Amino acid sequence: MQQPARPVIANTIAHTLLRVGVGGVLVAHGSQKLFGWFGGSGVEGTGQAMHAMGFRPGRRNAVLAGWGEAGAGAALILGLATPAAGASAATAMGVAAAVHAPNGFFATEGGMEYPALLSLAATCTVIAGSGPASLDAATGHVFDKPWMRAVALGSIPVVAGIQILGRRKALRADALRAQEQAAGNTES
């Protein structure tokens, strides 16, 4: 016996709520980095923190992360260019999850739980698309084609990997420099 189809209206509401909710959280999260809103550090403070975490140059990475979150979040809220917006957000939050991973899973311990969930939710928006209640739908999906979703999905691990590897390289160079300085100080 065939199960009844889910009502289109329920799917549209669920799809829209998820997209808008994730987008709203990302706007707030990125606004902390860009503008210092909601208790954030703004570009200068975030740039210093990014530098200390191994993202060089720190200020540029703070701006990129902030716009990758806030800008992508705003586009998700509107349902505009959803593949690019979702990929940008998924990448930024995936990199953040990698930074938090050494602290374990749970957010209460500084772990990756929160950024990993946001990355997953943003990835789901890439796969699912913008839905019928969106600017993408209103514009005939000009910026939300199936091929764009495939490219966006493929870009997430590539761009995140480049960022993570660059960070690891910078941290290794910092550790080597510190060892050389320590060795130089003991020889004196």
PDB file of C-alpha atoms in Angstrom:
ATOM      1  CA  MET A   1       0.000   0.000   0.000  1.00  0.00           C
ATOM      2  CA  GLN A   2       1.390   3.354  -1.028  1.00  0.00           C
ATOM      3  CA  GLN A   3       1.910   5.940   1.707  1.00  0.00           C
ATOM      4  CA  PRO A   4       0.291   9.334   1.193  1.00  0.00           C
ATOM      5  CA  ALA A   5       2.581  12.051  -0.138  1.00  0.00           C
ATOM      6  CA  ARG A   6       3.655  14.670   2.376  1.00  0.00           C
ATOM      7  CA  PRO A   7       1.763  17.874   1.900  1.00  0.00           C
ATOM      8  CA  VAL A   8       3.750  20.306  -0.214  1.00  0.00           C
ATOM      9  CA  ILE A   9       2.993  23.122   2.222  1.00  0.00           C
ATOM     10  CA  ALA A  10       4.584  21.236   5.154  1.00  0.00           C
ATOM     11  CA  ASN A  11       7.745  20.556   3.143  1.00  0.00           C
ATOM     12  CA  THR A  12       7.908  24.180   2.025  1.00  0.00           C
ATOM     13  CA  ILE A  13       7.530  25.429   5.592  1.00  0.00           C
ATOM     14  CA  ALA A  14      10.140  23.003   6.972  1.00  0.00           C
ATOM     15  CA  HIS A  15      12.574  23.776   4.145  1.00  0.00           C
ATOM     16  CA  THR A  16      12.152  27.526   4.602  1.00  0.00           C
ATOM     17  CA  LEU A  17      12.427  27.424   8.400  1.00  0.00           C
ATOM     18  CA  LEU A  18      15.659  25.445   8.245  1.00  0.00           C
ATOM     19  CA  ARG A  19      17.191  27.716   5.600  1.00  0.00           C
ATOM     20  CA  VAL A  20      16.152  30.927   7.382  1.00  0.00           C
ATOM     21  CA  GLY A  21      17.114  29.614  10.836  1.00  0.00           C
ATOM     22  CA  VAL A  22      20.581  28.508   9.761  1.00  0.00           C
ATOM     23  CA  GLY A  23      21.011  31.754   7.842  1.00  0.00           C
ATOM     24  CA  GLY A  24      20.019  33.833  10.865  1.00  0.00           C
ATOM     25  CA  VAL A  25      22.489  32.061  13.144  1.00  0.00           C
ATOM     26  CA  LEU A  26      25.232  32.565  10.553  1.00  0.00           C
ATOM     27  CA  VAL A  27      24.450  36.282  10.169  1.00  0.00           C
ATOM     28  CA  ALA A  28      24.766  36.738  13.931  1.00  0.00           C
ATOM     29  CA  HIS A  29      27.931  34.630  14.113  1.00  0.00           C
ATOM     30  CA  GLY A  30      29.636  36.479  11.260  1.00  0.00           C
ATOM     31  CA  SER A  31      28.517  39.872  12.603  1.00  0.00           C
ATOM     32  CA  GLN A  32      30.499  39.172  15.757  1.00  0.00           C
ATOM     33  CA  LYS A  33      33.636  38.926  13.630  1.00  0.00           C
ATOM     34  CA  LEU A  34      32.900  41.789  11.261  1.00  0.00           C
ATOM     35  CA  PHE A  35      31.271  44.410  13.465  1.00  0.00           C
ATOM     36  CA  GLY A  36      31.823  43.311  17.055  1.00  0.00           C
ATOM     37  CA  TRP A  37      28.076  42.852  17.508  1.00  0.00           C
ATOM     38  CA  PHE A  38      26.556  40.371  19.964  1.00  0.00           C
ATOM     39  CA  GLY A  39      29.662  40.374  22.150  1.00  0.00           C
ATOM     40  CA  GLY A  40      32.081  39.753  19.284  1.00  0.00           C
ATOM     41  CA  SER A  41      35.578  41.137  18.834  1.00  0.00           C
ATOM     42  CA  GLY A  42      35.127  42.867  15.481  1.00  0.00           C
ATOM     43  CA  VAL A  43      37.644  42.588  12.676  1.00  0.00           C
ATOM     44  CA  GLU A  44      40.659  43.748  14.684  1.00  0.00           C
ATOM     45  CA  GLY A  45      40.111  41.453  17.675  1.00  0.00           C
ATOM     46  CA  THR A  46      39.070  38.539  15.503  1.00  0.00           C
ATOM     47  CA  GLY A  47      42.076  39.163  13.249  1.00  0.00           C
ATOM     48  CA  GLN A  48      44.413  38.909  16.226  1.00  0.00           C
ATOM     49  CA  ALA A  49      42.720  35.706  17.343  1.00  0.00           C
ATOM     50  CA  MET A  50      42.884  34.292  13.798  1.00  0.00           C
ATOM     51  CA  HIS A  51      46.596  35.074  13.619  1.00  0.00           C
ATOM     52  CA  ALA A  52      47.170  33.313  16.947  1.00  0.00           C
ATOM     53  CA  MET A  53      45.216  30.296  15.635  1.00  0.00           C
ATOM     54  CA  GLY A  54      47.482  30.089  12.580  1.00  0.00           C
ATOM     55  CA  PHE A  55      45.317  31.799   9.967  1.00  0.00           C
ATOM     56  CA  ARG A  56      47.636  34.217   8.205  1.00  0.00           C
ATOM     57  CA  PRO A  57      47.199  37.056   7.660  1.00  0.00           C
ATOM     58  CA  GLY A  58      44.813  37.187  10.584  1.00  0.00           C
ATOM     59  CA  ARG A  59      42.852  40.296   9.588  1.00  0.00           C
ATOM     60  CA  ARG A  60      42.193  39.060   6.060  1.00  0.00           C
ATOM     61  CA  ASN A  61      41.063  35.697   7.397  1.00  0.00           C
ATOM     62  CA  ALA A  62      38.787  37.418   9.928  1.00  0.00           C
ATOM     63  CA  VAL A  63      37.112  39.373   7.120  1.00  0.00           C
ATOM     64  CA  LEU A  64      36.803  36.263   4.941  1.00  0.00           C
ATOM     65  CA  ALA A  65      35.365  34.187   7.786  1.00  0.00           C
ATOM     66  CA  GLY A  66      33.000  36.981   8.795  1.00  0.00           C
ATOM     67  CA  TRP A  67      31.657  37.440   5.283  1.00  0.00           C
ATOM     68  CA  GLY A  68      31.650  33.694   4.718  1.00  0.00           C
ATOM     69  CA  GLU A  69      29.268  33.461   7.658  1.00  0.00           C
ATOM     70  CA  ALA A  70      27.273  36.728   7.660  1.00  0.00           C
ATOM     71  CA  GLY A  71      27.097  37.189   3.887  1.00  0.00           C
ATOM     72  CA  ALA A  72      26.265  33.561   3.245  1.00  0.00           C
ATOM     73  CA  GLY A  73      23.741  33.631   6.080  1.00  0.00           C
ATOM     74  CA  ALA A  74      21.974  36.652   4.579  1.00  0.00           C
ATOM     75  CA  ALA A  75      21.839  34.928   1.187  1.00  0.00           C
ATOM     76  CA  LEU A  76      20.427  31.787   2.827  1.00  0.00           C
ATOM     77  CA  ILE A  77      17.738  33.814   4.589  1.00  0.00           C
ATOM     78  CA  LEU A  78      16.704  35.248   1.225  1.00  0.00           C
ATOM     79  CA  GLY A  79      17.156  31.947  -0.569  1.00  0.00           C
ATOM     80  CA  LEU A  80      19.432  33.617  -3.117  1.00  0.00           C
ATOM     81  CA  ALA A  81      22.358  31.854  -4.803  1.00  0.00           C
ATOM     82  CA  THR A  82      21.793  29.049  -2.343  1.00  0.00           C
ATOM     83  CA  PRO A  83      24.512  26.680  -3.645  1.00  0.00           C
ATOM     84  CA  ALA A  84      27.236  29.325  -3.306  1.00  0.00           C
ATOM     85  CA  ALA A  85      25.868  30.623   0.005  1.00  0.00           C
ATOM     86  CA  GLY A  86      25.572  27.157   1.508  1.00  0.00           C
ATOM     87  CA  ALA A  87      29.046  26.169   0.331  1.00  0.00           C
ATOM     88  CA  SER A  88      30.582  29.344   1.734  1.00  0.00           C
ATOM     89  CA  ALA A  89      28.946  28.819   5.110  1.00  0.00           C
ATOM     90  CA  ALA A  90      29.711  25.090   5.171  1.00  0.00           C
ATOM     91  CA  THR A  91      33.367  25.771   4.393  1.00  0.00           C
ATOM     92  CA  ALA A  92      33.773  28.482   7.033  1.00  0.00           C
ATOM     93  CA  MET A  93      32.089  26.378   9.694  1.00  0.00           C
ATOM     94  CA  GLY A  94      33.906  23.216   8.611  1.00  0.00           C
ATOM     95  CA  VAL A  95      37.226  24.976   9.137  1.00  0.00           C
ATOM     96  CA  ALA A  96      35.986  26.197  12.528  1.00  0.00           C
ATOM     97  CA  ALA A  97      35.042  22.622  13.414  1.00  0.00           C
ATOM     98  CA  ALA A  98      38.578  21.501  12.564  1.00  0.00           C
ATOM     99  CA  VAL A  99      39.978  24.193  14.886  1.00  0.00           C
ATOM    100  CA  HIS A 100      37.731  23.013  17.728  1.00  0.00           C
ATOM    101  CA  ALA A 101      38.209  19.269  17.091  1.00  0.00           C
ATOM    102  CA  PRO A 102      41.199  18.860  19.460  1.00  0.00           C
ATOM    103  CA  ASN A 103      38.846  19.851  22.296  1.00  0.00           C
ATOM    104  CA  GLY A 104      36.550  16.924  21.567  1.00  0.00           C
ATOM    105  CA  PHE A 105      32.983  16.905  20.341  1.00  0.00           C
ATOM    106  CA  PHE A 106      30.873  18.801  22.861  1.00  0.00           C
ATOM    107  CA  ALA A 107      30.606  22.596  22.791  1.00  0.00           C
ATOM    108  CA  THR A 108      30.653  22.710  26.596  1.00  0.00           C
ATOM    109  CA  GLU A 109      34.287  21.614  26.402  1.00  0.00           C
ATOM    110  CA  GLY A 110      35.160  23.938  23.499  1.00  0.00           C
ATOM    111  CA  GLY A 111      34.616  21.106  21.032  1.00  0.00           C
ATOM    112  CA  MET A 112      33.405  21.013  17.465  1.00  0.00           C
ATOM    113  CA  GLU A 113      29.716  20.277  18.084  1.00  0.00           C
ATOM    114  CA  TYR A 114      28.336  23.731  17.168  1.00  0.00           C
ATOM    115  CA  PRO A 115      30.412  24.554  14.067  1.00  0.00           C
ATOM    116  CA  ALA A 116      30.102  20.969  12.797  1.00  0.00           C
ATOM    117  CA  LEU A 117      26.309  21.122  13.037  1.00  0.00           C
ATOM    118  CA  LEU A 118      26.211  24.495  11.252  1.00  0.00           C
ATOM    119  CA  SER A 119      28.495  23.121   8.537  1.00  0.00           C
ATOM    120  CA  LEU A 120      26.257  20.090   8.090  1.00  0.00           C
ATOM    121  CA  ALA A 121      23.099  22.218   7.967  1.00  0.00           C
ATOM    122  CA  ALA A 122      24.672  24.565   5.409  1.00  0.00           C
ATOM    123  CA  THR A 123      25.752  21.570   3.327  1.00  0.00           C
ATOM    124  CA  CYS A 124      22.168  20.313   3.406  1.00  0.00           C
ATOM    125  CA  THR A 125      20.995  23.634   1.956  1.00  0.00           C
ATOM    126  CA  VAL A 126      23.390  23.113  -0.940  1.00  0.00           C
ATOM    127  CA  ILE A 127      21.922  19.669  -1.586  1.00  0.00           C
ATOM    128  CA  ALA A 128      18.268  20.608  -1.067  1.00  0.00           C
ATOM    129  CA  GLY A 129      18.410  23.951  -2.828  1.00  0.00           C
ATOM    130  CA  SER A 130      16.508  27.047  -1.862  1.00  0.00           C
ATOM    131  CA  GLY A 131      12.977  25.669  -1.996  1.00  0.00           C
ATOM    132  CA  PRO A 132       9.865  27.302  -3.405  1.00  0.00           C
ATOM    133  CA  ALA A 133       9.711  30.196  -0.898  1.00  0.00           C
ATOM    134  CA  SER A 134      12.921  31.889  -2.005  1.00  0.00           C
ATOM    135  CA  LEU A 135      14.399  34.502  -4.291  1.00  0.00           C
ATOM    136  CA  ASP A 136      16.018  31.682  -6.251  1.00  0.00           C
ATOM    137  CA  ALA A 137      12.551  30.315  -7.050  1.00  0.00           C
ATOM    138  CA  ALA A 138      11.220  33.803  -7.825  1.00  0.00           C
ATOM    139  CA  THR A 139      14.053  34.374 -10.324  1.00  0.00           C
ATOM    140  CA  GLY A 140      13.670  31.024 -12.051  1.00  0.00           C
ATOM    141  CA  HIS A 141      16.663  29.487 -10.244  1.00  0.00           C
ATOM    142  CA  VAL A 142      19.179  31.550 -12.214  1.00  0.00           C
ATOM    143  CA  PHE A 143      21.722  31.073  -9.395  1.00  0.00           C
ATOM    144  CA  ASP A 144      20.513  27.668  -8.209  1.00  0.00           C
ATOM    145  CA  LYS A 145      21.055  25.137 -10.999  1.00  0.00           C
ATOM    146  CA  PRO A 146      21.786  21.446 -10.367  1.00  0.00           C
ATOM    147  CA  TRP A 147      25.319  21.796 -11.781  1.00  0.00           C
ATOM    148  CA  MET A 148      25.941  24.710  -9.401  1.00  0.00           C
ATOM    149  CA  ARG A 149      24.990  22.479  -6.483  1.00  0.00           C
ATOM    150  CA  ALA A 150      27.481  19.832  -7.643  1.00  0.00           C
ATOM    151  CA  VAL A 151      30.278  22.383  -8.004  1.00  0.00           C
ATOM    152  CA  ALA A 152      29.418  23.922  -4.635  1.00  0.00           C
ATOM    153  CA  LEU A 153      29.455  20.525  -2.900  1.00  0.00           C
ATOM    154  CA  GLY A 154      32.814  19.682  -4.465  1.00  0.00           C
ATOM    155  CA  SER A 155      34.301  23.010  -3.426  1.00  0.00           C
ATOM    156  CA  ILE A 156      33.551  22.595   0.289  1.00  0.00           C
ATOM    157  CA  PRO A 157      36.236  19.982   1.122  1.00  0.00           C
ATOM    158  CA  VAL A 158      38.751  21.524  -1.302  1.00  0.00           C
ATOM    159  CA  VAL A 159      38.558  25.064   0.067  1.00  0.00           C
ATOM    160  CA  ALA A 160      38.307  23.895   3.680  1.00  0.00           C
ATOM    161  CA  GLY A 161      41.315  21.623   3.125  1.00  0.00           C
ATOM    162  CA  ILE A 162      43.384  24.487   1.727  1.00  0.00           C
ATOM    163  CA  GLN A 163      42.543  26.640   4.762  1.00  0.00           C
ATOM    164  CA  ILE A 164      43.251  23.849   7.246  1.00  0.00           C
ATOM    165  CA  LEU A 165      46.568  22.932   5.609  1.00  0.00           C
ATOM    166  CA  GLY A 166      47.652  26.586   5.495  1.00  0.00           C
ATOM    167  CA  ARG A 167      46.877  26.899   9.181  1.00  0.00           C
ATOM    168  CA  ARG A 168      48.826  23.748  10.040  1.00  0.00           C
ATOM    169  CA  LYS A 169      51.809  24.986   8.024  1.00  0.00           C
ATOM    170  CA  ALA A 170      51.772  28.336   9.863  1.00  0.00           C
ATOM    171  CA  LEU A 171      51.530  26.649  13.267  1.00  0.00           C
ATOM    172  CA  ARG A 172      54.421  24.302  12.420  1.00  0.00           C
ATOM    173  CA  ALA A 173      56.530  27.285  11.358  1.00  0.00           C
ATOM    174  CA  ASP A 174      55.658  29.056  14.628  1.00  0.00           C
ATOM    175  CA  ALA A 175      56.661  25.989  16.663  1.00  0.00           C
ATOM    176  CA  LEU A 176      59.941  25.646  14.770  1.00  0.00           C
ATOM    177  CA  ARG A 177      60.726  29.331  15.269  1.00  0.00           C
ATOM    178  CA  ALA A 178      59.995  28.996  19.001  1.00  0.00           C
ATOM    179  CA  GLN A 179      62.297  25.943  19.248  1.00  0.00           C
ATOM    180  CA  GLU A 180      65.080  27.804  17.424  1.00  0.00           C
ATOM    181  CA  GLN A 181      64.693  30.791  19.734  1.00  0.00           C
ATOM    182  CA  ALA A 182      64.724  28.565  22.802  1.00  0.00           C
ATOM    183  CA  ALA A 183      67.840  26.758  21.551  1.00  0.00           C
ATOM    184  CA  GLY A 184      69.476  30.126  20.857  1.00  0.00           C
ATOM    185  CA  ASN A 185      68.699  31.342  24.362  1.00  0.00           C
ATOM    186  CA  THR A 186      70.193  28.241  26.019  1.00  0.00           C
ATOM    187  CA  GLU A 187      73.432  28.558  24.054  1.00  0.00           C
ATOM    188  CA  SER A 188      74.059  32.076  25.370  1.00  0.00           C
TER     189      SER A 188
END
